[in-house]
Amino acid sequence: MNEKSLSSISGYVLLAVGLLLLVLPVFIFMMGAQSGSPVLFITLAVLVFLTGIILLTGLSVINPNEAVVTTFFGDYTGTMRQNGLRWVNPFYSKKKISLRARNLNGQTLKVNDKMGNPIDIAAVVVWQVTDTAKALFEVDDYTLFVQIQSEAAVRHLANSHAYDNTEDESAEITLRDNSGRINDVLEAELNERLSRAGVTIIEARISHLAYAPEIAGAMLQRQQASAVVAARKQIVDGAVGMVEMALERLAQKNVVQLDEERKAAMVSNLLVVLCGEKNVSPVVNAGTLYQ
């Protein structure tokens, strides 16, 4: 079922006519009291009064970003989106539905990521109704439907991606390192899930992401160890490059001729100086190269 537009007319003139029909029976009663056949005037007054009530029931006030869905004996007749005081068939059943953007602040969920690690994750979803017919007739309660499907989408997102690249180095998208791309994935999945309810996702973002408390300490130590290893690797790579450059420059300038043993000793000393965590105190050799 898709939304279809329902044409309506301005209700201001019909409002005036309806109010007039509610007041007119008073004068009819007065005329009937002065005439010789009051029953006829009473019947006419009642009919005029009922006509006024029926006309007024066809009026609807539609605020900005609101719509009115109408049905006629269970048959969907259309949706009015025009703002202001509008009038349609008085026998239509009418129900208002908001078209404003809404926030869904999801609860923090404990789920397992792709590698099986328990994590706490939550998301904030901004959504709005774009198809009123689907929202009212395709699902039982579209607000509850959005809430449950959003939770299911967050769980599926967490199960499909690793927390970071620590265990899955080949992962292109992780929950922590690629927040922009992971939000796009979440938004696309929510739009797919909620399209049947006539709901469009404006924005979806991960609002909370952390390891579960039972493994948070161990994972923090692991991340710290990985950071230390990465830093030491970078230091060693730089030190090896500096040693190679020093040996090449000494050979090119012909400063000193070193045999393999002295080269090994020089490499060892340079690596100790460059890779040490503390400043090294040099020892000055005042003798020959071999003493």
mmCIF file of C-alpha atoms in Angstrom:
data_model
loop_
_atom_site.group_PDB
_atom_site.id
_atom_site.type_symbol
_atom_site.label_atom_id
_atom_site.label_comp_id
_atom_site.label_asym_id
_atom_site.label_seq_id
_atom_site.Cartn_x
_atom_site.Cartn_y
_atom_site.Cartn_z
ATOM 1 C CA MET A 1 0.000 0.000 0.000
ATOM 2 C CA ASN A 2 1.367 3.388 -1.019
ATOM 3 C CA GLU A 3 0.271 6.846 -0.013
ATOM 4 C CA LYS A 4 -2.075 8.712 -2.334
ATOM 5 C CA SER A 5 -3.015 12.352 -2.168
ATOM 6 C CA LEU A 6 -6.526 13.392 -1.197
ATOM 7 C CA SER A 7 -7.822 16.685 -2.508
ATOM 8 C CA SER A 8 -9.645 18.892 -0.031
ATOM 9 C CA ILE A 9 -11.185 22.332 -0.050
ATOM 10 C CA SER A 10 -10.680 25.296 2.243
ATOM 11 C CA GLY A 11 -12.804 24.944 5.337
ATOM 12 C CA TYR A 12 -13.340 28.611 6.247
ATOM 13 C CA VAL A 13 -16.473 29.077 4.138
ATOM 14 C CA LEU A 14 -17.934 25.765 5.293
ATOM 15 C CA LEU A 15 -17.113 26.682 8.887
ATOM 16 C CA ALA A 16 -19.212 29.819 8.527
ATOM 17 C CA VAL A 17 -22.019 27.863 6.839
ATOM 18 C CA GLY A 18 -21.945 25.193 9.545
ATOM 19 C CA LEU A 19 -22.118 27.765 12.358
ATOM 20 C CA LEU A 20 -24.965 29.492 10.573
ATOM 21 C CA LEU A 21 -26.858 26.203 10.328
ATOM 22 C CA LEU A 22 -26.393 25.705 14.075
ATOM 23 C CA VAL A 23 -27.844 29.125 14.857
ATOM 24 C CA LEU A 24 -30.641 29.074 12.277
ATOM 25 C CA PRO A 25 -32.830 26.481 14.122
ATOM 26 C CA VAL A 26 -33.405 29.021 16.913
ATOM 27 C CA PHE A 27 -35.150 31.365 14.492
ATOM 28 C CA ILE A 28 -37.039 28.438 12.964
ATOM 29 C CA PHE A 29 -38.335 27.465 16.413
ATOM 30 C CA MET A 30 -39.475 31.045 16.971
ATOM 31 C CA MET A 31 -41.275 31.063 13.634
ATOM 32 C CA GLY A 32 -42.865 27.691 14.449
ATOM 33 C CA ALA A 33 -44.125 28.973 17.785
ATOM 34 C CA GLN A 34 -45.940 31.820 16.034
ATOM 35 C CA SER A 35 -47.375 29.629 13.278
ATOM 36 C CA GLY A 36 -50.241 27.186 13.412
ATOM 37 C CA SER A 37 -48.114 24.077 12.552
ATOM 38 C CA PRO A 38 -45.099 23.940 14.938
ATOM 39 C CA VAL A 39 -44.317 20.280 14.146
ATOM 40 C CA LEU A 40 -43.239 21.143 10.628
ATOM 41 C CA PHE A 41 -40.938 23.895 11.844
ATOM 42 C CA ILE A 42 -39.492 21.693 14.588
ATOM 43 C CA THR A 43 -38.716 18.977 12.060
ATOM 44 C CA LEU A 44 -37.106 21.538 9.770
ATOM 45 C CA ALA A 45 -35.068 22.969 12.654
ATOM 46 C CA VAL A 46 -33.769 19.528 13.627
ATOM 47 C CA LEU A 47 -32.774 18.748 10.040
ATOM 48 C CA VAL A 48 -30.974 22.084 9.697
ATOM 49 C CA PHE A 49 -29.161 21.518 13.015
ATOM 50 C CA LEU A 50 -28.038 18.011 12.019
ATOM 51 C CA THR A 51 -26.866 19.306 8.643
ATOM 52 C CA GLY A 52 -24.717 21.899 10.398
ATOM 53 C CA ILE A 53 -23.166 19.268 12.671
ATOM 54 C CA ILE A 54 -22.416 17.000 9.709
ATOM 55 C CA LEU A 55 -20.758 19.869 7.833
ATOM 56 C CA LEU A 56 -18.583 20.759 10.842
ATOM 57 C CA THR A 57 -17.406 17.154 11.290
ATOM 58 C CA GLY A 58 -15.802 17.361 7.862
ATOM 59 C CA LEU A 59 -13.398 20.076 9.064
ATOM 60 C CA SER A 60 -9.789 19.301 9.985
ATOM 61 C CA VAL A 61 -7.024 21.588 11.233
ATOM 62 C CA ILE A 62 -3.703 20.462 9.730
ATOM 63 C CA ASN A 63 -0.590 21.975 11.288
ATOM 64 C CA PRO A 64 2.761 22.272 9.483
ATOM 65 C CA ASN A 65 4.510 18.901 9.117
ATOM 66 C CA GLU A 66 1.303 17.032 9.827
ATOM 67 C CA ALA A 67 -0.952 14.915 7.661
ATOM 68 C CA VAL A 68 -4.465 13.499 7.991
ATOM 69 C CA VAL A 69 -5.122 9.957 6.780
ATOM 70 C CA THR A 70 -8.727 9.275 5.779
ATOM 71 C CA THR A 71 -10.673 6.048 5.412
ATOM 72 C CA PHE A 72 -14.231 5.335 4.360
ATOM 73 C CA PHE A 73 -15.725 2.230 5.972
ATOM 74 C CA GLY A 74 -12.287 0.590 6.157
ATOM 75 C CA ASP A 75 -11.215 1.643 2.668
ATOM 76 C CA TYR A 76 -8.158 3.929 2.452
ATOM 77 C CA THR A 77 -9.241 7.054 0.563
ATOM 78 C CA GLY A 78 -6.103 9.239 0.737
ATOM 79 C CA THR A 79 -3.912 11.560 2.779
ATOM 80 C CA MET A 80 -4.327 15.303 3.195
ATOM 81 C CA ARG A 81 -1.050 17.222 3.506
ATOM 82 C CA GLN A 82 -2.361 20.773 2.894
ATOM 83 C CA ASN A 83 -1.905 22.991 5.929
ATOM 84 C CA GLY A 84 -4.655 25.047 7.482
ATOM 85 C CA LEU A 85 -8.384 24.484 7.916
ATOM 86 C CA ARG A 86 -9.479 21.900 5.358
ATOM 87 C CA TRP A 87 -12.782 20.152 4.620
ATOM 88 C CA VAL A 88 -13.479 16.715 3.175
ATOM 89 C CA ASN A 89 -16.357 14.292 3.134
ATOM 90 C CA PRO A 90 -17.805 14.323 6.679
ATOM 91 C CA PHE A 91 -18.285 10.565 6.595
ATOM 92 C CA TYR A 92 -14.543 9.940 6.220
ATOM 93 C CA SER A 93 -12.707 8.660 9.300
ATOM 94 C CA LYS A 94 -9.677 10.838 9.924
ATOM 95 C CA LYS A 95 -6.433 10.217 11.810
ATOM 96 C CA LYS A 96 -3.571 12.663 12.229
ATOM 97 C CA ILE A 97 0.037 11.600 11.845
ATOM 98 C CA SER A 98 3.159 13.670 12.473
ATOM 99 C CA LEU A 99 5.689 14.165 9.673
ATOM 100 C CA ARG A 100 8.275 15.843 11.921
ATOM 101 C CA ALA A 101 11.773 14.435 12.423
ATOM 102 C CA ARG A 102 12.114 12.388 15.592
ATOM 103 C CA ASN A 103 15.045 11.198 17.693
ATOM 104 C CA LEU A 104 15.508 7.658 18.916
ATOM 105 C CA ASN A 105 18.189 7.433 21.588
ATOM 106 C CA GLY A 106 18.838 3.717 21.668
ATOM 107 C CA GLN A 107 19.706 1.830 24.819
ATOM 108 C CA THR A 108 23.206 0.508 25.384
ATOM 109 C CA LEU A 109 23.307 -3.093 24.160
ATOM 110 C CA LYS A 110 25.788 -5.800 25.101
ATOM 111 C CA VAL A 111 26.609 -7.813 21.989
ATOM 112 C CA ASN A 112 29.534 -9.731 20.508
ATOM 113 C CA ASP A 113 31.524 -8.256 17.656
ATOM 114 C CA LYS A 114 32.692 -10.222 14.636
ATOM 115 C CA MET A 115 35.612 -11.720 16.611
ATOM 116 C CA GLY A 116 33.386 -12.760 19.522
ATOM 117 C CA ASN A 117 34.464 -10.020 21.941
ATOM 118 C CA PRO A 118 31.640 -8.671 24.153
ATOM 119 C CA ILE A 119 31.112 -4.951 23.586
ATOM 120 C CA ASP A 120 28.675 -2.250 24.685
ATOM 121 C CA ILE A 121 27.152 -0.309 21.810
ATOM 122 C CA ALA A 122 24.366 2.249 21.361
ATOM 123 C CA ALA A 123 23.114 4.395 18.487
ATOM 124 C CA VAL A 124 21.127 7.589 17.926
ATOM 125 C CA VAL A 125 18.670 7.516 15.012
ATOM 126 C CA VAL A 126 16.886 10.501 13.447
ATOM 127 C CA TRP A 127 13.825 9.398 11.479
ATOM 128 C CA GLN A 128 10.568 10.679 10.040
ATOM 129 C CA VAL A 129 7.452 9.301 8.378
ATOM 130 C CA THR A 130 7.424 9.822 4.610
ATOM 131 C CA ASP A 131 4.636 7.421 3.571
ATOM 132 C CA THR A 132 1.624 7.744 5.861
ATOM 133 C CA ALA A 133 -0.279 4.829 4.317
ATOM 134 C CA LYS A 134 2.516 2.349 5.023
ATOM 135 C CA ALA A 135 3.091 3.758 8.507
ATOM 136 C CA LEU A 136 -0.535 3.215 9.541
ATOM 137 C CA PHE A 137 -1.592 0.169 7.553
ATOM 138 C CA GLU A 138 1.540 -1.928 6.871
ATOM 139 C CA VAL A 139 2.679 -2.222 10.513
ATOM 140 C CA ASP A 140 0.781 -2.360 13.776
ATOM 141 C CA ASP A 141 2.669 0.429 15.604
ATOM 142 C CA TYR A 142 5.255 2.249 13.506
ATOM 143 C CA THR A 143 7.003 3.916 16.481
ATOM 144 C CA LEU A 144 7.511 0.562 18.192
ATOM 145 C CA PHE A 145 8.525 -0.938 14.853
ATOM 146 C CA VAL A 146 11.256 1.707 14.458
ATOM 147 C CA GLN A 147 12.530 1.056 17.977
ATOM 148 C CA ILE A 148 12.742 -2.728 17.619
ATOM 149 C CA GLN A 149 14.216 -2.690 14.103
ATOM 150 C CA SER A 150 16.816 -0.098 15.131
ATOM 151 C CA GLU A 151 17.949 -2.337 17.968
ATOM 152 C CA ALA A 152 18.106 -5.331 15.606
ATOM 153 C CA ALA A 153 20.137 -3.326 13.074
ATOM 154 C CA VAL A 154 22.657 -2.238 15.727
ATOM 155 C CA ARG A 155 23.075 -5.834 16.888
ATOM 156 C CA HIS A 156 23.592 -7.044 13.314
ATOM 157 C CA LEU A 157 26.101 -4.250 12.684
ATOM 158 C CA ALA A 158 28.134 -5.209 15.743
ATOM 159 C CA ASN A 159 28.074 -8.912 14.840
ATOM 160 C CA SER A 160 29.253 -8.185 11.286
ATOM 161 C CA HIS A 161 32.279 -5.990 12.082
ATOM 162 C CA ALA A 162 35.270 -6.202 14.373
ATOM 163 C CA TYR A 163 35.787 -3.671 17.145
ATOM 164 C CA ASP A 164 39.164 -2.655 15.684
ATOM 165 C CA ASN A 165 42.039 -4.047 13.606
ATOM 166 C CA THR A 166 43.777 -5.687 16.577
ATOM 167 C CA GLU A 167 42.418 -9.158 15.808
ATOM 168 C CA ASP A 168 41.165 -8.672 12.248
ATOM 169 C CA GLU A 169 43.940 -6.782 10.458
ATOM 170 C CA SER A 170 42.328 -7.353 7.048
ATOM 171 C CA ALA A 171 39.072 -5.610 8.001
ATOM 172 C CA GLU A 172 38.339 -2.576 5.842
ATOM 173 C CA ILE A 173 35.654 -1.232 8.177
ATOM 174 C CA THR A 174 35.782 -1.512 11.959
ATOM 175 C CA LEU A 175 33.409 -0.242 14.592
ATOM 176 C CA ARG A 176 35.983 2.055 16.215
ATOM 177 C CA ASP A 177 38.328 3.269 13.506
ATOM 178 C CA ASN A 178 35.878 4.064 10.706
ATOM 179 C CA SER A 179 33.046 5.920 12.423
ATOM 180 C CA GLY A 180 31.954 7.744 9.258
ATOM 181 C CA ARG A 181 31.736 4.625 7.094
ATOM 182 C CA ILE A 182 30.179 2.497 9.816
ATOM 183 C CA ASN A 183 27.469 5.124 10.269
ATOM 184 C CA ASP A 184 26.724 4.955 6.540
ATOM 185 C CA VAL A 185 26.395 1.167 6.781
ATOM 186 C CA LEU A 186 24.020 1.511 9.739
ATOM 187 C CA GLU A 187 21.926 4.146 7.955
ATOM 188 C CA ALA A 188 21.619 2.024 4.805
ATOM 189 C CA GLU A 189 20.534 -1.051 6.762
ATOM 190 C CA LEU A 190 17.962 0.926 8.751
ATOM 191 C CA ASN A 191 16.485 2.427 5.578
ATOM 192 C CA GLU A 192 16.140 -1.078 4.144
ATOM 193 C CA ARG A 193 14.478 -2.422 7.282
ATOM 194 C CA LEU A 194 12.107 0.521 7.814
ATOM 195 C CA SER A 195 11.038 1.150 4.221
ATOM 196 C CA ARG A 196 8.088 -1.225 4.673
ATOM 197 C CA ALA A 197 6.784 1.084 7.431
ATOM 198 C CA GLY A 198 7.048 4.250 5.337
ATOM 199 C CA VAL A 199 9.889 5.594 7.506
ATOM 200 C CA THR A 200 13.050 7.269 6.201
ATOM 201 C CA ILE A 201 16.258 7.535 8.217
ATOM 202 C CA ILE A 202 17.725 11.037 8.162
ATOM 203 C CA GLU A 203 20.803 10.214 10.220
ATOM 204 C CA ALA A 204 22.126 7.264 12.215
ATOM 205 C CA ARG A 205 25.234 7.413 14.406
ATOM 206 C CA ILE A 206 26.998 5.218 16.926
ATOM 207 C CA SER A 207 26.681 7.153 20.199
ATOM 208 C CA HIS A 208 28.464 4.727 22.530
ATOM 209 C CA LEU A 209 31.082 2.073 21.853
ATOM 210 C CA ALA A 210 33.292 0.301 24.386
ATOM 211 C CA TYR A 211 34.466 -3.128 25.411
ATOM 212 C CA ALA A 212 32.292 -4.817 28.022
ATOM 213 C CA PRO A 213 33.559 -4.250 31.587
ATOM 214 C CA GLU A 214 34.632 -7.881 32.045
ATOM 215 C CA ILE A 215 37.260 -7.624 29.285
ATOM 216 C CA ALA A 216 37.926 -3.884 29.206
ATOM 217 C CA GLY A 217 41.059 -4.129 31.384
ATOM 218 C CA ALA A 218 42.590 -6.953 29.367
ATOM 219 C CA MET A 219 41.843 -5.219 26.066
ATOM 220 C CA LEU A 220 43.370 -1.975 27.342
ATOM 221 C CA GLN A 221 46.610 -3.793 28.219
ATOM 222 C CA ARG A 222 46.563 -5.446 24.814
ATOM 223 C CA GLN A 223 46.118 -2.118 23.046
ATOM 224 C CA GLN A 224 48.925 -0.582 25.089
ATOM 225 C CA ALA A 225 51.219 -3.498 24.238
ATOM 226 C CA SER A 226 50.336 -3.181 20.556
ATOM 227 C CA ALA A 227 51.073 0.529 20.661
ATOM 228 C CA VAL A 228 54.459 -0.099 22.305
ATOM 229 C CA VAL A 229 55.344 -2.764 19.724
ATOM 230 C CA ALA A 230 54.347 -0.466 16.869
ATOM 231 C CA ALA A 231 56.399 2.392 18.306
ATOM 232 C CA ARG A 232 59.477 0.187 18.835
ATOM 233 C CA LYS A 233 59.131 -1.162 15.301
ATOM 234 C CA GLN A 234 59.161 2.359 13.917
ATOM 235 C CA ILE A 235 62.179 3.239 16.034
ATOM 236 C CA VAL A 236 64.099 0.160 14.876
ATOM 237 C CA ASP A 237 63.256 0.827 11.222
ATOM 238 C CA GLY A 238 64.536 4.372 11.577
ATOM 239 C CA ALA A 239 67.682 3.260 13.414
ATOM 240 C CA VAL A 240 68.532 0.644 10.772
ATOM 241 C CA GLY A 241 68.133 3.283 8.073
ATOM 242 C CA MET A 242 70.431 5.678 9.923
ATOM 243 C CA VAL A 243 73.078 2.960 10.394
ATOM 244 C CA GLU A 244 72.958 2.080 6.689
ATOM 245 C CA MET A 245 73.296 5.731 5.773
ATOM 246 C CA ALA A 246 76.251 6.183 8.160
ATOM 247 C CA LEU A 247 78.134 3.183 6.733
ATOM 248 C CA GLU A 248 77.466 4.302 3.148
ATOM 249 C CA ARG A 249 78.648 7.860 3.850
ATOM 250 C CA LEU A 250 81.808 6.632 5.572
ATOM 251 C CA ALA A 251 82.585 4.366 2.625
ATOM 252 C CA GLN A 252 81.892 7.113 0.061
ATOM 253 C CA LYS A 253 84.021 9.716 1.837
ATOM 254 C CA ASN A 254 86.728 7.144 2.541
ATOM 255 C CA VAL A 255 86.968 8.432 6.092
ATOM 256 C CA VAL A 256 88.039 5.144 7.602
ATOM 257 C CA GLN A 257 88.432 1.558 6.453
ATOM 258 C CA LEU A 258 86.519 -0.882 8.646
ATOM 259 C CA ASP A 259 86.684 -4.635 8.548
ATOM 260 C CA GLU A 260 83.607 -6.767 9.108
ATOM 261 C CA GLU A 261 84.224 -7.114 12.844
ATOM 262 C CA ARG A 262 84.535 -3.345 13.351
ATOM 263 C CA LYS A 263 81.471 -2.743 11.205
ATOM 264 C CA ALA A 264 79.502 -5.146 13.385
ATOM 265 C CA ALA A 265 80.737 -3.363 16.518
ATOM 266 C CA MET A 266 79.812 0.018 15.066
ATOM 267 C CA VAL A 267 76.355 -1.218 14.051
ATOM 268 C CA SER A 268 75.821 -2.629 17.539
ATOM 269 C CA ASN A 269 76.859 0.622 19.212
ATOM 270 C CA LEU A 270 74.687 2.761 16.936
ATOM 271 C CA LEU A 271 71.644 0.550 17.455
ATOM 272 C CA VAL A 272 72.109 0.711 21.227
ATOM 273 C CA VAL A 273 72.319 4.508 21.079
ATOM 274 C CA LEU A 274 69.386 4.955 18.688
ATOM 275 C CA CYS A 275 67.039 2.308 20.104
ATOM 276 C CA GLY A 276 67.696 2.743 23.798
ATOM 277 C CA GLU A 277 64.900 4.089 25.940
ATOM 278 C CA LYS A 278 67.342 6.179 27.999
ATOM 279 C CA ASN A 279 70.079 8.535 26.973
ATOM 280 C CA VAL A 280 73.410 6.744 26.474
ATOM 281 C CA SER A 281 76.609 8.093 28.043
ATOM 282 C CA PRO A 282 79.334 7.829 25.376
ATOM 283 C CA VAL A 283 82.827 6.567 26.168
ATOM 284 C CA VAL A 284 85.586 8.429 24.337
ATOM 285 C CA ASN A 285 88.315 6.203 22.916
ATOM 286 C CA ALA A 286 91.595 8.053 23.231
ATOM 287 C CA GLY A 287 93.694 5.228 21.804
ATOM 288 C CA THR A 288 93.688 3.511 18.442
ATOM 289 C CA LEU A 289 90.708 2.015 16.719
ATOM 290 C CA TYR A 290 91.646 -1.458 17.967
ATOM 291 C CA GLN A 291 92.299 -0.496 21.610
#
